XYZ file of C-alpha atoms in Angstrom:
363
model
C 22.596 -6.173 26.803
C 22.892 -2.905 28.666
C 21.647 0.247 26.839
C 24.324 3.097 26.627
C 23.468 6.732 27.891
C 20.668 8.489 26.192
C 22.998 11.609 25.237
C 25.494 8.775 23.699
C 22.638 7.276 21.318
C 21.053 10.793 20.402
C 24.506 11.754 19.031
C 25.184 9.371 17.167
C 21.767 9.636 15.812
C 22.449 12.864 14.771
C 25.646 12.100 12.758
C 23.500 9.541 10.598
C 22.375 10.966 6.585
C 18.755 12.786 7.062
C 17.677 10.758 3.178
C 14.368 9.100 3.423
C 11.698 9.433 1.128
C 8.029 8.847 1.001
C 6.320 5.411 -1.354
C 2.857 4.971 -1.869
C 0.983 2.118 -2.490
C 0.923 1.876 -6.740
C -0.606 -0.687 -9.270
C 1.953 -2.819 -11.135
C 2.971 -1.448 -14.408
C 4.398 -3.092 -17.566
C 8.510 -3.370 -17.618
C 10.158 -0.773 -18.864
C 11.560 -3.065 -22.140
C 8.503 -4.215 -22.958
C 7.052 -0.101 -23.072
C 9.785 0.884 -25.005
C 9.684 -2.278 -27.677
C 5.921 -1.630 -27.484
C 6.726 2.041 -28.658
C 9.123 1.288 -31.510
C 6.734 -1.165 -32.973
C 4.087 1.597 -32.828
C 6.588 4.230 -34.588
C 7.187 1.671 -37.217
C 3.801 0.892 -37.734
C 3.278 4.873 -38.617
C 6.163 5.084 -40.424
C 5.003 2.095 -42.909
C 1.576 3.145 -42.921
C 3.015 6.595 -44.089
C 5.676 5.531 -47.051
C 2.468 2.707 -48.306
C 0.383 5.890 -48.554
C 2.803 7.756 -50.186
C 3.833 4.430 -52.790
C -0.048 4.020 -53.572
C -0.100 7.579 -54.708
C 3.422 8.034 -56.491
C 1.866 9.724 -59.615
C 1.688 12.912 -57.090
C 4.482 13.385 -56.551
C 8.072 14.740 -58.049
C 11.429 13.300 -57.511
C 14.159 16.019 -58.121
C 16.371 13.433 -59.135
C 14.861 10.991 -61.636
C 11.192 12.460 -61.081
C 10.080 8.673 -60.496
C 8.686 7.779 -56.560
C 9.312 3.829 -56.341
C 8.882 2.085 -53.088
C 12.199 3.421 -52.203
C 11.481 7.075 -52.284
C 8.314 6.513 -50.673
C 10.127 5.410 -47.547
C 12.604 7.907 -47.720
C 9.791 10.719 -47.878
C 8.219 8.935 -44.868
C 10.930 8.895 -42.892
C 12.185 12.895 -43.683
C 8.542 14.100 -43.373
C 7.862 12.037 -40.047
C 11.082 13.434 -38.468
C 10.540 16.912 -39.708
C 13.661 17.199 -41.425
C 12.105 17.952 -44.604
C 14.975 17.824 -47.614
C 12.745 18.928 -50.649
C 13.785 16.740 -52.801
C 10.591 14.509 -53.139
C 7.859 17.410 -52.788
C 3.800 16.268 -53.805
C 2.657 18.163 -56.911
C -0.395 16.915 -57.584
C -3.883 18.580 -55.608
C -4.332 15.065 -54.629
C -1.410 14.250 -52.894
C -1.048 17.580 -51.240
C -5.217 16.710 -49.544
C -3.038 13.381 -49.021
C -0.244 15.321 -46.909
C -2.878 17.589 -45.088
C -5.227 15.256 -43.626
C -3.013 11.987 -43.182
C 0.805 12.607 -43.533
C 0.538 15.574 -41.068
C -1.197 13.463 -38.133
C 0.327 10.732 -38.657
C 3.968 13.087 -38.300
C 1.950 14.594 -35.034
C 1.449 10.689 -33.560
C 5.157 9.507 -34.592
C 6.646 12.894 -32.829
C 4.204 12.325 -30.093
C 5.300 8.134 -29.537
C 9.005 9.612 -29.573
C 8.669 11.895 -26.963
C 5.734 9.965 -25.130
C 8.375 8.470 -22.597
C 9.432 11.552 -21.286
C 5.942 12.875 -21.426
C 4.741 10.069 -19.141
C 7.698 10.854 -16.742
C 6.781 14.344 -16.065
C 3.190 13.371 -15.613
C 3.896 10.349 -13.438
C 5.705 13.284 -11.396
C 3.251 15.166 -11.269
C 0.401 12.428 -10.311
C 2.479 11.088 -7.516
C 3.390 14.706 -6.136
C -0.525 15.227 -6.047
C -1.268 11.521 -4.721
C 1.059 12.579 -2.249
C -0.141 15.914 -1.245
C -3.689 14.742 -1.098
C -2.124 11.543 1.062
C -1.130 13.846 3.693
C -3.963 15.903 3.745
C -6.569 13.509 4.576
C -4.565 10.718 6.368
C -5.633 11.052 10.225
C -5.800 8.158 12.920
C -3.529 5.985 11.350
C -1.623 3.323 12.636
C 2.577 3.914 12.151
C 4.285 0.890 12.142
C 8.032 1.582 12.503
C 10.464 -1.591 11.310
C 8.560 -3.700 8.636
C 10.617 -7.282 9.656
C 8.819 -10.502 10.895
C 7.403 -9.081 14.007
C 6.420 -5.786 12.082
C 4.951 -7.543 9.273
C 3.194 -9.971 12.100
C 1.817 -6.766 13.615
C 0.420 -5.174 10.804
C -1.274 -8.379 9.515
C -2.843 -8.815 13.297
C -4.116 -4.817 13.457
C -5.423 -5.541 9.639
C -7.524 -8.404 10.551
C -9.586 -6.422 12.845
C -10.928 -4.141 10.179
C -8.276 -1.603 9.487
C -7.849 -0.521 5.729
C -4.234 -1.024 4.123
C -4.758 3.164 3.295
C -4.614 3.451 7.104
C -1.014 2.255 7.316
C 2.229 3.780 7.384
C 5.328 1.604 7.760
C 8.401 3.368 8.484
C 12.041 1.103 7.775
C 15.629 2.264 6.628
C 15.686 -0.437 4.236
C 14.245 0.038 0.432
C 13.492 -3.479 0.173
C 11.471 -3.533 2.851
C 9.572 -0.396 2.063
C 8.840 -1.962 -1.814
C 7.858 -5.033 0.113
C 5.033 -3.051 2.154
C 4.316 -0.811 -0.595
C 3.198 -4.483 -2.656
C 0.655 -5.024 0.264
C -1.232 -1.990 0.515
C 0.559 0.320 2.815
C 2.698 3.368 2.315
C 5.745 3.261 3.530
C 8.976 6.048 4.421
C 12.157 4.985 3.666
C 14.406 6.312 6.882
C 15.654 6.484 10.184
C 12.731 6.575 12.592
C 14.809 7.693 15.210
C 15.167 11.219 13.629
C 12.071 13.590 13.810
C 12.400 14.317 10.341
C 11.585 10.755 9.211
C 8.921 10.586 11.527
C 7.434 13.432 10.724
C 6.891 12.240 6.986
C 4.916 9.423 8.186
C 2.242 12.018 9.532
C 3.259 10.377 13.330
C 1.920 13.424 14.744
C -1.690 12.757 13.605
C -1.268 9.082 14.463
C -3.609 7.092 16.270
C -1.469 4.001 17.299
C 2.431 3.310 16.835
C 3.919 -0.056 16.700
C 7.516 -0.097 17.400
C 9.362 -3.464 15.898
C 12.837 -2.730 15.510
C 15.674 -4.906 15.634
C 17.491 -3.186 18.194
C 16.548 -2.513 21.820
C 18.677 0.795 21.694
C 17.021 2.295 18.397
C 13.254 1.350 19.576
C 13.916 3.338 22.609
C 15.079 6.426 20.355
C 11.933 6.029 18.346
C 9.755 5.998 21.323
C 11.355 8.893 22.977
C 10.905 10.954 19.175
C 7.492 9.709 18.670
C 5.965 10.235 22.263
C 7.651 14.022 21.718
C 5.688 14.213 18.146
C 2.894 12.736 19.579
C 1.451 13.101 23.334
C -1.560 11.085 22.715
C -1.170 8.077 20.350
C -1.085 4.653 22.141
C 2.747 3.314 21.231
C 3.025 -0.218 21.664
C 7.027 -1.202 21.975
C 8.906 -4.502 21.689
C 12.104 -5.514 22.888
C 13.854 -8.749 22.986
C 15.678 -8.231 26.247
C 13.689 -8.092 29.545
C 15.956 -5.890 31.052
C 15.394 -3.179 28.905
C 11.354 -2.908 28.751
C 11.623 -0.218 31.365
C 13.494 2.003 29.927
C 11.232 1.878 27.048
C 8.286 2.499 29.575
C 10.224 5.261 30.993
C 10.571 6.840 26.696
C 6.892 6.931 26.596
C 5.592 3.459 25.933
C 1.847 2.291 26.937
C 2.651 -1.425 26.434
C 5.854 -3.374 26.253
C 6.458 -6.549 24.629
C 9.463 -9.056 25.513
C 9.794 -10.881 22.557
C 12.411 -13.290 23.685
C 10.093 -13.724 26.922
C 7.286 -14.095 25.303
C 8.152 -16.882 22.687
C 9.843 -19.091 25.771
C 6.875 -18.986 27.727
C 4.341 -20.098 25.354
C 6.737 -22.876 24.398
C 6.799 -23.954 27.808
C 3.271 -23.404 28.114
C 3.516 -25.867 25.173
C 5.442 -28.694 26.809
C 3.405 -28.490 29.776
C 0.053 -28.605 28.101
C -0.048 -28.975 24.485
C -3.830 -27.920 24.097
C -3.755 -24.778 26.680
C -0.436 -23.925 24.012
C -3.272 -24.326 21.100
C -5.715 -22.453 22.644
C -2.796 -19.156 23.470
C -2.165 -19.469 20.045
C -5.306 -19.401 18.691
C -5.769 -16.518 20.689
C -2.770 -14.284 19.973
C -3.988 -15.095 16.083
C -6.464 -12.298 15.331
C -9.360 -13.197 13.079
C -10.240 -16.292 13.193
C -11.089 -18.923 15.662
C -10.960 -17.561 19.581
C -10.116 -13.867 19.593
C -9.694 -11.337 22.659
C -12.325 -8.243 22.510
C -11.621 -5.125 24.217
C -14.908 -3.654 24.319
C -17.062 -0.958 26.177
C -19.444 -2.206 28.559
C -23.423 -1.753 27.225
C -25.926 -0.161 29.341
C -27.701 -3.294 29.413
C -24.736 -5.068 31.241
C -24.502 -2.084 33.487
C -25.632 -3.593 37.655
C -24.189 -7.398 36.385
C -21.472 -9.349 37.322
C -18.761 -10.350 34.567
C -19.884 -13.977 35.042
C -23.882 -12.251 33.783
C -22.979 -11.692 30.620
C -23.504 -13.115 27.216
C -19.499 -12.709 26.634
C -16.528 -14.840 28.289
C -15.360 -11.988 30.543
C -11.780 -12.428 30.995
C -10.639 -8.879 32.555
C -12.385 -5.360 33.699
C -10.574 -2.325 33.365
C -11.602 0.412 35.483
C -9.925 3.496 35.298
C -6.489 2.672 35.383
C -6.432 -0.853 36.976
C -7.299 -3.755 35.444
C -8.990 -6.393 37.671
C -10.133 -9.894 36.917
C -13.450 -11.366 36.533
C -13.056 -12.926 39.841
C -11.512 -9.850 41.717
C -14.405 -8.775 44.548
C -13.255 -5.336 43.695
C -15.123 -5.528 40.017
C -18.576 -5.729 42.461
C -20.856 -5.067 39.374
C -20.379 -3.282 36.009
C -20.398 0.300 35.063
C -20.866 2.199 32.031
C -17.498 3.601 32.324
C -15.967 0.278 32.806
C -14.304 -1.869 29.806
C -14.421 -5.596 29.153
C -11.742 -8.173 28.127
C -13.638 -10.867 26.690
C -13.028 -13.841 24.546
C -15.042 -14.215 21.188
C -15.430 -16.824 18.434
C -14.670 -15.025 15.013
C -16.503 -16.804 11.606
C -17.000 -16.149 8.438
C -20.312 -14.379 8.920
C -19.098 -12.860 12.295
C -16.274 -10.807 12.126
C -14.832 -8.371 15.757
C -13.972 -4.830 14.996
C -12.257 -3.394 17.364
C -13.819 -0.487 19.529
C -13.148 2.709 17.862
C -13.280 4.825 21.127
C -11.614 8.115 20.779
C -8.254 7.824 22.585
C -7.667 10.635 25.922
């Protein structure tokens, strides 16, 4: 597939509707039928504990009509004084019953208005808690990890960085689709419902304070839009792009990429690696599966491993990268190792050993 002009894709980027919104993480809450059954029952509760009240002290009060409270009345009265309404017509007379109305009838009228309107009450303050979750979100979120498209190889991604130590808190994931979005939102993560290819979207997902971006769209085109928007938005974060043509990973180098990931490439090679030897297929896999079993480290090389050779170390030494080559352990050019100098190594993760990644402060 052969990407169209960059002009061409940014306006017709610009044509699509700017709507995204911002979802944080949030504990389950009961269904909304079950709340509002829950609050009828409640109301009806006061309501009978009101008119039993009034029944068991009908002597004190007066009846306009026949001057006789039954069980009836008593009801009625409950329900007019509950709802404020009020008629008159059944009034308390006695000292007795008027303590009664003070001290019981009015509070319980104060709870039954109070379950009525409690719905809308708990909207507005649900507003207002998730406006100030929000606020306080962006505020302190810093060196995150973005994660833009939240399908199988985003989702595969996320799991992978998580494994290593990352909190859920420290994840954004960024997807035009709302089902998606819930879907990370049930794990942990926050998530911005949008086009990633428009600065706005972005933007919401803090990229510019953003340590690391993972771009796993479905479309070569769009994940070279969201490179070229995030590397503007962000000059320093380490993006990390896939595609699933080979033709195209250049042009996603080109956007601002620091790594580029054939997807389509990748899969056929490790199942021919696979047909040609099952076990060295295993072992890739193993690998590429973060957290348990065989794991590769990137790590910073300790001043006591600074003079030794790769082979001299208590680590499988796979790669050194110097500066901005990367040389194997074999390469005569490694010589020995320097403090500046950083190590790809193999490591067995367990249970009681886990690899966090080095936290080194990105240039």
């Amino acid at each position: 597939m052969k990407l169209a002009g960059h002009d061409a894709m940014a306006r017709q980027a610009d044509e699509r509707t700017t709507t995204y919104r911002v979802k944080l993480p949030r504990r389950i809450v009961e269904r909304p039928l079950r709340q509002v059954a829950r609050r009828v029952l409640m109301a009806l509760s006061v309501l009978v504990a009101t008119a039993l009240i009034v029944w068991g002290d009908s002597g004190g009060y007066n009846d306009t009509s026949d001057g006789v409270v039954d069980l009836l009345d008593s009801f009625y009265y409950a329900t007019v004084t509950l709802s404020t309404t009020g008629y008159g017509d059944i009034v308390p007379v006695s000292d007795f019953a008027r303590l009664i109305n003070i001290f019981i009838i009015t509070p319980l009228r104060v709870l039954f208005l109070i379950i009525l309107v409690g719905t809308t009450l708990e909207v507005l303050t649900e507003r207002t808690r998730e406006e100030w979750r929000l606020n306080r979100w962006r505020s302190t979120l810093r060196d995150h990890v973005v994660v833009v498209g939240f399908g199988t190889k985003g989702r595969s991604a996320v799991e992978t960085v998580c494994a290593t130590g990352l909190k859920p808190e420290q994840v954004v994931v960024v997807d035009p689709s709302a089902k998606a979005i819930e879907a990370a939102t049930a794990l942990g993560y926050a998530g911005v419902t949008g086009d990633a290819t428009r600065s706005s979207v972005l933007l919401r997902a803090e990229v510019q304070r953003a340590r690391k971006i993972i771009v796993a769209t479905q479309r070569d085109d769009t994940a070279v839009l969201v490179t070229l928007t995030a590397r503007q938005l962000n000059r320093a974060a380490k993006i990390v792009a896939c595609v699933r043509e080979e033709e195209n990973a250049p042009l996603l180098r080109q956007s601002g990429a620091d790594a580029v990931i054939t997807s389509a490439s990748a899969a056929g090679r490790l199942l021919g690696l696979s047909v040609l030897s099952p076990h060295a297929g295993m072992v890739m896999e193993d690998l590429i599966q973060k957290g348990s079993g065989l794991d590769l480290v990137e790590r910073t090389v300790t001043k006591p491993e600074v003079g030794l050779k790769p082979r001299d170390t208590d680590d499988l030494v796979v790669s050194v990268v110097r500066g901005h080559r990367m040389l194997g352990y074999d390469d005569p050019a490694v010589g020995t190792l320097q403090l500046t100098d950083r190590l790809i190594t193999i490591a067995r993760v367990t249970p009681t050993r886990q690899v966090v990644p080095d936290t080194k402060p990105l240039p």
